[in-house]
Every structure is written in structure tokens, then in C-alpha cells.
mmCIF file of C-alpha atoms in Angstrom:
data_model
loop_
_atom_site.group_PDB
_atom_site.id
_atom_site.type_symbol
_atom_site.label_atom_id
_atom_site.label_comp_id
_atom_site.label_asym_id
_atom_site.label_seq_id
_atom_site.Cartn_x
_atom_site.Cartn_y
_atom_site.Cartn_z
ATOM 1 C CA MET L 1044 24.974 -37.018 33.259
ATOM 2 C CA ASP L 1045 26.441 -36.532 29.825
ATOM 3 C CA ASP L 1046 22.978 -36.770 28.309
ATOM 4 C CA GLU L 1047 21.687 -34.112 30.690
ATOM 5 C CA ALA L 1048 24.532 -31.734 29.805
ATOM 6 C CA PHE L 1049 23.948 -32.363 26.113
ATOM 7 C CA ASP L 1050 20.250 -31.602 26.524
ATOM 8 C CA GLN L 1051 21.064 -28.319 28.274
ATOM 9 C CA ILE L 1052 23.516 -27.286 25.555
ATOM 10 C CA PHE L 1053 21.013 -28.206 22.865
ATOM 11 C CA SER L 1054 18.288 -26.241 24.659
ATOM 12 C CA VAL L 1055 20.501 -23.143 24.894
ATOM 13 C CA PHE L 1056 21.504 -23.486 21.246
ATOM 14 C CA SER L 1057 17.865 -23.856 20.164
ATOM 15 C CA SER L 1058 16.905 -20.764 22.143
ATOM 16 C CA LEU L 1059 19.768 -18.807 20.563
ATOM 17 C CA VAL L 1060 18.732 -19.861 17.068
ATOM 18 C CA SER L 1061 15.136 -18.886 17.831
ATOM 19 C CA TRP L 1062 16.201 -15.433 19.012
ATOM 20 C CA VAL L 1063 18.394 -14.915 15.943
ATOM 21 C CA ALA L 1064 15.565 -16.022 13.646
ATOM 22 C CA ALA L 1065 13.140 -13.714 15.457
ATOM 23 C CA GLY L 1066 15.535 -10.787 15.131
ATOM 24 C CA ALA L 1067 16.041 -11.536 11.442
ATOM 25 C CA MET L 1068 12.282 -11.561 10.882
ATOM 26 C CA VAL L 1069 11.719 -8.255 12.687
ATOM 27 C CA PHE L 1070 14.688 -6.260 11.394
ATOM 28 C CA GLY L 1071 15.731 -8.221 8.312
ATOM 29 C CA GLY L 1072 13.121 -6.520 6.147
ATOM 30 C CA VAL L 1073 14.585 -3.040 6.683
ATOM 31 C CA VAL L 1074 18.258 -3.975 6.228
ATOM 32 C CA PRO L 1075 18.123 -3.872 2.373
ATOM 33 C CA TYR L 1076 17.177 -0.196 2.488
ATOM 34 C CA ILE L 1077 20.232 0.839 4.489
ATOM 35 C CA PRO L 1078 22.638 0.817 1.499
ATOM 36 C CA GLN L 1079 20.031 2.543 -0.695
ATOM 37 C CA TYR L 1080 19.441 5.196 1.970
ATOM 38 C CA ARG L 1081 23.176 5.804 2.341
ATOM 39 C CA ASP L 1082 23.649 5.990 -1.438
ATOM 40 C CA ILE L 1083 20.919 8.611 -1.795
ATOM 41 C CA ARG L 1084 22.332 10.698 1.058
ATOM 42 C CA ARG L 1085 25.859 10.479 -0.324
ATOM 43 C CA THR L 1086 25.015 11.257 -3.952
ATOM 44 C CA GLN L 1087 22.049 13.566 -3.258
ATOM 45 C CA ASN L 1088 20.311 11.818 -6.143
ATOM 46 C CA ALA L 1089 17.149 9.742 -5.754
ATOM 47 C CA GLU L 1090 16.351 9.172 -9.438
ATOM 48 C CA GLY L 1091 17.376 5.519 -9.440
ATOM 49 C CA PHE L 1092 15.045 4.580 -6.565
ATOM 50 C CA SER L 1093 11.302 4.331 -7.118
ATOM 51 C CA THR L 1094 9.350 5.867 -4.232
ATOM 52 C CA TYR L 1095 6.433 3.657 -5.280
ATOM 53 C CA VAL L 1096 8.335 0.891 -3.496
ATOM 54 C CA CYS L 1097 7.608 2.849 -0.303
ATOM 55 C CA LEU L 1098 3.939 3.160 -1.290
ATOM 56 C CA VAL L 1099 3.624 -0.589 -1.855
ATOM 57 C CA LEU L 1100 5.217 -1.450 1.485
ATOM 58 C CA LEU L 1101 3.200 1.121 3.418
ATOM 59 C CA VAL L 1102 -0.090 -0.192 2.011
ATOM 60 C CA ALA L 1103 0.928 -3.823 2.506
ATOM 61 C CA ASN L 1104 1.987 -3.419 6.131
ATOM 62 C CA ILE L 1105 -0.997 -1.276 7.101
ATOM 63 C CA LEU L 1106 -3.311 -3.947 5.669
ATOM 64 C CA ARG L 1107 -1.354 -6.674 7.434
ATOM 65 C CA ILE L 1108 -1.786 -4.945 10.805
ATOM 66 C CA LEU L 1109 -5.532 -4.649 10.178
ATOM 67 C CA PHE L 1110 -5.648 -8.314 9.120
ATOM 68 C CA ARG L 1111 -4.391 -9.273 12.584
ATOM 69 C CA PHE L 1112 -7.623 -7.972 14.129
ATOM 70 C CA GLY L 1113 -9.517 -10.614 12.171
ATOM 71 C CA ARG L 1114 -7.033 -13.462 12.200
ATOM 72 C CA TYR L 1115 -4.222 -13.792 14.694
ATOM 73 C CA PHE L 1116 -0.644 -14.230 13.539
ATOM 74 C CA GLU L 1117 2.691 -14.013 15.330
ATOM 75 C CA THR L 1118 3.547 -10.839 17.221
ATOM 76 C CA LEU L 1119 6.945 -10.836 15.495
ATOM 77 C CA LEU L 1120 5.219 -10.176 12.173
ATOM 78 C CA LEU L 1121 3.285 -7.326 13.766
ATOM 79 C CA TRP L 1122 6.504 -5.674 14.936
ATOM 80 C CA GLN L 1123 8.019 -6.286 11.518
ATOM 81 C CA SER L 1124 5.177 -4.295 9.950
ATOM 82 C CA ILE L 1125 5.496 -1.417 12.424
ATOM 83 C CA ILE L 1126 9.246 -1.111 11.879
ATOM 84 C CA MET L 1127 8.841 -1.342 8.095
ATOM 85 C CA ILE L 1128 6.287 1.509 8.098
ATOM 86 C CA ALA L 1129 8.710 3.708 10.057
ATOM 87 C CA THR L 1130 11.536 2.820 7.637
ATOM 88 C CA MET L 1131 9.504 3.655 4.547
ATOM 89 C CA LEU L 1132 8.522 7.015 6.008
ATOM 90 C CA ALA L 1133 12.209 7.734 6.619
ATOM 91 C CA MET L 1134 13.000 6.808 2.989
ATOM 92 C CA LEU L 1135 10.219 9.088 1.729
ATOM 93 C CA ASN L 1136 11.459 11.950 3.870
ATOM 94 C CA LEU L 1137 14.963 11.638 2.440
ATOM 95 C CA CYS L 1138 13.822 11.228 -1.174
ATOM 96 C CA THR L 1139 11.477 14.222 -0.942
ATOM 97 C CA ASN L 1140 14.170 16.479 0.510
ATOM 98 C CA VAL L 1141 16.724 15.372 -2.092
ATOM 99 C CA ARG L 1142 14.300 15.760 -4.993
ATOM 100 C CA MET L 1143 13.206 19.241 -3.941
ATOM 101 C CA ALA L 1144 16.808 20.338 -3.413
ATOM 102 C CA THR L 1145 17.658 19.067 -6.896
ATOM 103 C CA GLU L 1146 14.707 20.894 -8.457
ATOM 104 C CA LEU L 1147 15.639 24.113 -6.659
ATOM 105 C CA SER L 1148 19.250 23.812 -7.809
ATOM 106 C CA THR L 1149 18.130 23.254 -11.396
ATOM 107 C CA LYS L 1150 15.835 26.288 -11.233
ATOM 108 C CA ARG L 1151 18.619 28.474 -9.879
ATOM 109 C CA ARG L 1152 20.984 27.426 -12.666
ATOM 110 C CA SER L 1153 18.340 28.226 -15.268
ATOM 111 C CA PHE L 1154 17.847 31.697 -13.751
ATOM 112 C CA ILE L 1155 21.530 32.633 -13.890
ATOM 113 C CA ALA L 1156 21.327 33.748 -17.524
ATOM 114 C CA THR L 1157 18.456 36.131 -16.727
ATOM 115 C CA ASP L 1158 20.202 37.652 -13.667
ATOM 116 C CA CYS L 1159 17.295 36.758 -11.401
ATOM 117 C CA LYS L 1160 17.769 36.804 -7.652
ATOM 118 C CA ASP L 1161 17.531 33.645 -5.570
ATOM 119 C CA ASP L 1162 14.468 34.943 -3.773
ATOM 120 C CA GLU L 1163 12.690 35.032 -7.137
ATOM 121 C CA VAL L 1164 13.262 31.325 -7.684
ATOM 122 C CA ARG L 1165 10.072 29.450 -6.883
ATOM 123 C CA ILE L 1166 9.111 25.801 -7.249
ATOM 124 C CA PRO L 1167 5.397 25.143 -7.740
ATOM 125 C CA LYS L 1168 4.124 23.234 -4.715
ATOM 126 C CA ARG L 1169 2.357 19.935 -5.302
ATOM 127 C CA LEU L 1170 0.169 19.111 -2.310
ATOM 128 C CA PHE L 1171 -1.851 16.063 -1.309
ATOM 129 C CA LEU L 1172 -4.863 18.235 -0.435
ATOM 130 C CA ASP L 1173 -4.942 19.582 -4.000
ATOM 131 C CA PHE L 1174 -6.193 16.106 -5.001
ATOM 132 C CA ASP L 1175 -4.436 16.386 -8.344
ATOM 133 C CA TRP L 1176 -3.925 12.818 -9.566
ATOM 134 C CA ASN L 1177 -1.296 13.997 -12.042
ATOM 135 C CA TYR L 1178 1.027 14.506 -9.072
ATOM 136 C CA PHE L 1179 -0.043 11.559 -6.936
ATOM 137 C CA TRP L 1180 2.881 10.347 -4.817
ATOM 138 C CA SER L 1181 5.062 13.135 -6.266
ATOM 139 C CA TRP L 1182 4.304 15.807 -3.701
ATOM 140 C CA SER L 1183 6.614 18.611 -2.638
ATOM 141 C CA ARG L 1184 6.498 18.052 1.120
ATOM 142 C CA PHE L 1185 6.988 15.016 3.325
ATOM 143 C CA VAL L 1186 3.943 16.004 5.380
ATOM 144 C CA ASP L 1187 1.739 15.376 2.329
ATOM 145 C CA TYR L 1188 2.864 11.750 2.240
ATOM 146 C CA VAL L 1189 2.067 11.444 5.946
ATOM 147 C CA GLN L 1190 -1.395 12.901 5.346
ATOM 148 C CA CYS L 1191 -2.034 10.383 2.568
ATOM 149 C CA VAL L 1192 -0.891 7.455 4.727
ATOM 150 C CA LEU L 1193 -3.075 8.598 7.633
ATOM 151 C CA ALA L 1194 -6.106 9.050 5.353
ATOM 152 C CA PHE L 1195 -5.659 5.558 3.900
ATOM 153 C CA THR L 1196 -5.153 4.035 7.364
ATOM 154 C CA LEU L 1197 -8.305 5.639 8.780
ATOM 155 C CA LEU L 1198 -10.410 4.630 5.776
ATOM 156 C CA ALA L 1199 -9.115 1.031 5.780
ATOM 157 C CA ALA L 1200 -9.554 0.774 9.566
ATOM 158 C CA TYR L 1201 -13.160 2.001 9.335
ATOM 159 C CA ILE L 1202 -14.026 -0.506 6.599
ATOM 160 C CA THR L 1203 -12.327 -3.285 8.594
ATOM 161 C CA TYR L 1204 -14.317 -2.340 11.693
ATOM 162 C CA LEU L 1205 -17.587 -2.576 9.756
ATOM 163 C CA LEU L 1206 -16.795 -5.910 8.082
ATOM 164 C CA LEU L 1207 -14.662 -7.624 10.723
ATOM 165 C CA ASP L 1208 -17.301 -10.323 11.335
ATOM 166 C CA SER L 1209 -17.144 -11.423 7.698
ATOM 167 C CA ALA L 1210 -14.735 -14.322 7.232
ATOM 168 C CA LEU L 1211 -14.609 -13.626 3.497
ATOM 169 C CA PHE L 1212 -13.571 -10.011 4.096
ATOM 170 C CA VAL L 1213 -10.884 -10.987 6.614
ATOM 171 C CA GLU L 1214 -9.356 -13.572 4.275
ATOM 172 C CA THR L 1215 -9.508 -11.110 1.377
ATOM 173 C CA LEU L 1216 -7.822 -8.475 3.540
ATOM 174 C CA GLY L 1217 -5.036 -10.918 4.377
ATOM 175 C CA PHE L 1218 -4.576 -11.801 0.732
ATOM 176 C CA LEU L 1219 -4.455 -8.131 -0.302
ATOM 177 C CA ALA L 1220 -1.849 -7.433 2.387
ATOM 178 C CA VAL L 1221 0.590 -10.125 1.314
ATOM 179 C CA PHE L 1222 -0.167 -9.795 -2.410
ATOM 180 C CA THR L 1223 0.578 -6.064 -2.267
ATOM 181 C CA GLU L 1224 3.853 -6.825 -0.511
ATOM 182 C CA ALA L 1225 4.606 -9.455 -3.137
ATOM 183 C CA MET L 1226 4.378 -6.674 -5.719
ATOM 184 C CA LEU L 1227 7.075 -4.760 -3.837
ATOM 185 C CA GLY L 1228 9.647 -5.087 -6.589
ATOM 186 C CA THR L 1229 7.351 -4.265 -9.509
ATOM 187 C CA PRO L 1230 7.724 -0.433 -9.258
ATOM 188 C CA GLN L 1231 11.508 -0.850 -9.306
ATOM 189 C CA LEU L 1232 11.206 -3.389 -12.124
ATOM 190 C CA TYR L 1233 9.136 -0.921 -14.155
ATOM 191 C CA CYS L 1234 11.425 2.001 -13.275
ATOM 192 C CA ASN L 1235 14.429 0.030 -14.561
ATOM 193 C CA TYR L 1236 12.511 -0.874 -17.714
ATOM 194 C CA GLN L 1237 11.598 2.769 -18.361
ATOM 195 C CA ASN L 1238 15.176 3.924 -17.802
ATOM 196 C CA LYS L 1239 16.584 0.963 -19.756
ATOM 197 C CA SER L 1240 19.163 0.866 -16.988
ATOM 198 C CA THR L 1241 19.639 -0.094 -13.346
ATOM 199 C CA GLU L 1242 22.009 2.831 -12.700
ATOM 200 C CA GLY L 1243 21.274 4.530 -9.371
ATOM 201 C CA MET L 1244 19.582 1.422 -7.934
ATOM 202 C CA SER L 1245 21.466 -0.318 -5.147
ATOM 203 C CA ILE L 1246 22.227 -3.869 -6.249
ATOM 204 C CA LYS L 1247 22.994 -4.667 -2.610
ATOM 205 C CA MET L 1248 19.396 -3.754 -1.817
ATOM 206 C CA VAL L 1249 18.028 -6.188 -4.407
ATOM 207 C CA LEU L 1250 20.361 -8.993 -3.294
ATOM 208 C CA MET L 1251 19.168 -8.459 0.263
ATOM 209 C CA TRP L 1252 15.573 -8.440 -0.977
ATOM 210 C CA THR L 1253 16.131 -11.824 -2.585
ATOM 211 C CA SER L 1254 17.851 -13.440 0.390
ATOM 212 C CA GLY L 1255 15.371 -11.920 2.849
ATOM 213 C CA ASP L 1256 12.316 -12.948 0.850
ATOM 214 C CA THR L 1257 13.677 -16.481 0.478
ATOM 215 C CA PHE L 1258 14.274 -16.724 4.216
ATOM 216 C CA LYS L 1259 10.858 -15.198 4.978
ATOM 217 C CA THR L 1260 9.030 -17.602 2.664
ATOM 218 C CA GLY L 1261 10.799 -20.562 4.242
ATOM 219 C CA TYR L 1262 9.877 -19.208 7.690
ATOM 220 C CA PHE L 1263 6.228 -18.961 6.674
ATOM 221 C CA LEU L 1264 6.260 -22.571 5.471
ATOM 222 C CA LEU L 1265 7.957 -23.911 8.608
ATOM 223 C CA THR L 1266 5.673 -22.021 11.020
ATOM 224 C CA GLN L 1267 2.545 -22.958 9.054
ATOM 225 C CA ALA L 1268 1.588 -19.318 8.503
ATOM 226 C CA PRO L 1269 -1.656 -18.603 6.609
ATOM 227 C CA VAL L 1270 -1.459 -19.787 3.002
ATOM 228 C CA GLN L 1271 -1.616 -16.209 1.699
ATOM 229 C CA PHE L 1272 1.728 -15.476 3.334
ATOM 230 C CA TRP L 1273 3.893 -18.180 1.750
ATOM 231 C CA THR L 1274 2.127 -18.157 -1.649
ATOM 232 C CA CYS L 1275 2.819 -14.472 -2.152
ATOM 233 C CA GLY L 1276 6.288 -14.928 -0.679
ATOM 234 C CA LEU L 1277 7.118 -17.219 -3.592
ATOM 235 C CA LEU L 1278 5.805 -14.573 -6.012
ATOM 236 C CA GLN L 1279 7.972 -11.958 -4.321
ATOM 237 C CA VAL L 1280 11.095 -14.080 -4.792
ATOM 238 C CA GLY L 1281 10.216 -14.397 -8.489
ATOM 239 C CA VAL L 1282 10.044 -10.591 -8.890
ATOM 240 C CA ASP L 1283 13.400 -10.211 -7.118
ATOM 241 C CA ILE L 1284 14.990 -12.651 -9.548
ATOM 242 C CA ALA L 1285 13.519 -10.696 -12.483
ATOM 243 C CA ILE L 1286 15.182 -7.487 -11.208
ATOM 244 C CA LEU L 1287 18.508 -9.287 -10.857
ATOM 245 C CA PHE L 1288 18.119 -10.415 -14.459
ATOM 246 C CA GLN L 1289 17.635 -6.757 -15.432
ATOM 247 C CA VAL L 1290 20.927 -5.936 -13.722
ATOM 248 C CA TYR L 1291 22.679 -8.586 -15.801
ATOM 249 C CA TYR L 1292 20.888 -7.720 -19.046
ATOM 250 C CA TYR L 1293 21.329 -3.924 -18.938
ATOM 251 C CA SER L 1294 24.977 -4.232 -17.921
ATOM 252 C CA ARG L 1295 25.656 -6.740 -20.681
ATOM 253 C CA TYR L 1296 23.552 -4.983 -23.333
ATOM 254 C CA PRO L 1297 23.431 -1.240 -22.469
ATOM 255 C CA GLN L 1298 20.299 0.414 -23.852
ATOM 256 C CA LYS L 1299 21.472 4.015 -23.528
ATOM 257 C CA PRO L 1300 24.877 5.726 -23.603
ATOM 258 C CA VAL L 1301 26.559 6.196 -20.244
ATOM 259 C CA SER L 1302 28.051 9.636 -19.675
ATOM 260 C CA HIS L 1303 31.762 9.631 -18.877
ATOM 261 C CA THR L 1304 31.841 13.226 -17.714
ATOM 262 C CA VAL L 1305 32.495 13.747 -14.062
ATOM 263 C CA SER L 1306 29.399 15.158 -12.450
ATOM 264 C CA HIS L 1307 27.794 15.175 -9.062
ATOM 265 C CA THR L 1308 24.706 13.342 -10.183
ATOM 266 C CA THR L 1309 26.199 10.551 -12.271
ATOM 267 C CA SER L 1310 29.699 9.591 -11.244
ATOM 268 C CA ALA L 1311 28.700 9.461 -7.585
ATOM 269 C CA LYS L 1312 25.879 6.985 -8.092
ATOM 270 C CA ALA L 1313 26.523 3.765 -6.257
ATOM 271 C CA LEU L 1314 25.840 0.271 -7.408
#
């Protein structure tokens, strides 16, 4: 009788752990962006966050969804991709609005000396349909990012449809999906290197990246996911550690002077 009760308790506990792990896999990937999103909204400054992170994750998750048509993987990972795409679009929407508001404010301040009216202040529009590579992924409207994502999705889906019977193509598609995601941190790594600072980047976000990627890689290994998944997961953890090293290095050895004047765009930046 005691053994039967123990088995029931163990079964309930195992089910609970499975549900928690499933929830962590589906929603854990978007949690790191919550503090960064809140920081950008609070400070109205998106300079410290690289929107190319959004580009990398959008491409990676679109390719992963297409990969599932050629090689089945868990439905949890499919939902993870769908939720991540929605999250990155929300981040892009916020960053675009904040950046355009900042540019407009700067223009207005520059026009004060010439006594120009506000209705004379204009910001040149940069549109996706202009096909100007000098402004790629730096467009003026959120709808342009949506157009780009839809165009990429349709093109990738059409190519996948044509080559779905090729095992080589399917495996290559899977590798590109997870390898692109593994490069998630590289835009932020490069942005920090260019700025010689990690100011404006949420350290909480990077710490969550690291813990989430470690958990995800372990999950891939335990569930015997395709080799592309856990190999690139290890690479992703390595990039996260490199960004954390930047945080330590640039705080210990500042590369540029930090302004001590109280301003809306600097003193309000969150770490």
C-alpha cells in the first residue's frame, strides 16, 4: 500500500516537473526581453539594444518552423518559435517608435534657433520598398519590418516547398535555423564593441540568455533532439559568456568617459 502511494506521488511529481519544463521551454525564451523592453519604455532610449538581435531571432525561428515540415520535432519547440516571433515584432515596434520620437525631438531642438514651426520639421522616411541597402533594418515605420519578414517568409517557404524531398536541403535548413539562433548574441556583442561600453544594455537580459541557453542545451541533449540543436546551443552559451565578459571588462576598464550630467537619455538608462 505504501509502495502504491509512493508511486502515485512520484507520478504526480514527475508530471508537474514535465509541465514546468514544458512551460520553461515555451516561454523561457521571451523572458529575457521583458527587462529590456521595460527599460526602453521607461528611458525612451533604444540605443543600447541592437535591433539586429530581433532580425537574427526572426530568421532563426522562421527557418525552424519550415524545418519542421521536413523533419518532425516536438510541438513545444514549434510554439516556442511562434511566441518568439511575436515577441521580436513587439520589440521592433517599440524600438522603432522610440527611435523616431528621438529623431523628431532632436530635429525640433535644432530648429529652435531658426524659429521654424513644428509643422516644418520633417524626418526623411526610410522605407523597405525603397530597397536602399544603406538603410536595411533601419526603417522609419514598423510596417516596413513586417513587410520584410513576410517577404522573407514567403520566399523561404517557396524554396522549402520545392526542395522538401531533398534530405540534404532539409538537414541544411535545420542547421541554418539553429546556427542563426546561435548567433543571437553576436549583434549585441558587436554593438558593445563599437560603443566600447555595455551602457543601455540590460545585464538581466544577458544573464537570462545564459541561464536559458544552458537549460535549453541540456534539454536538447536529454530529449535526443537533432544534433544541430544541441551543437549550436553550446555555441550560443559561448557567445553569452563573451558578452558577460564585456560587461566585466568595460566596467573595469572604461573605454570612453561617462557623462555625469543629469539627462533623460543617460541617467535613466538601466543596467
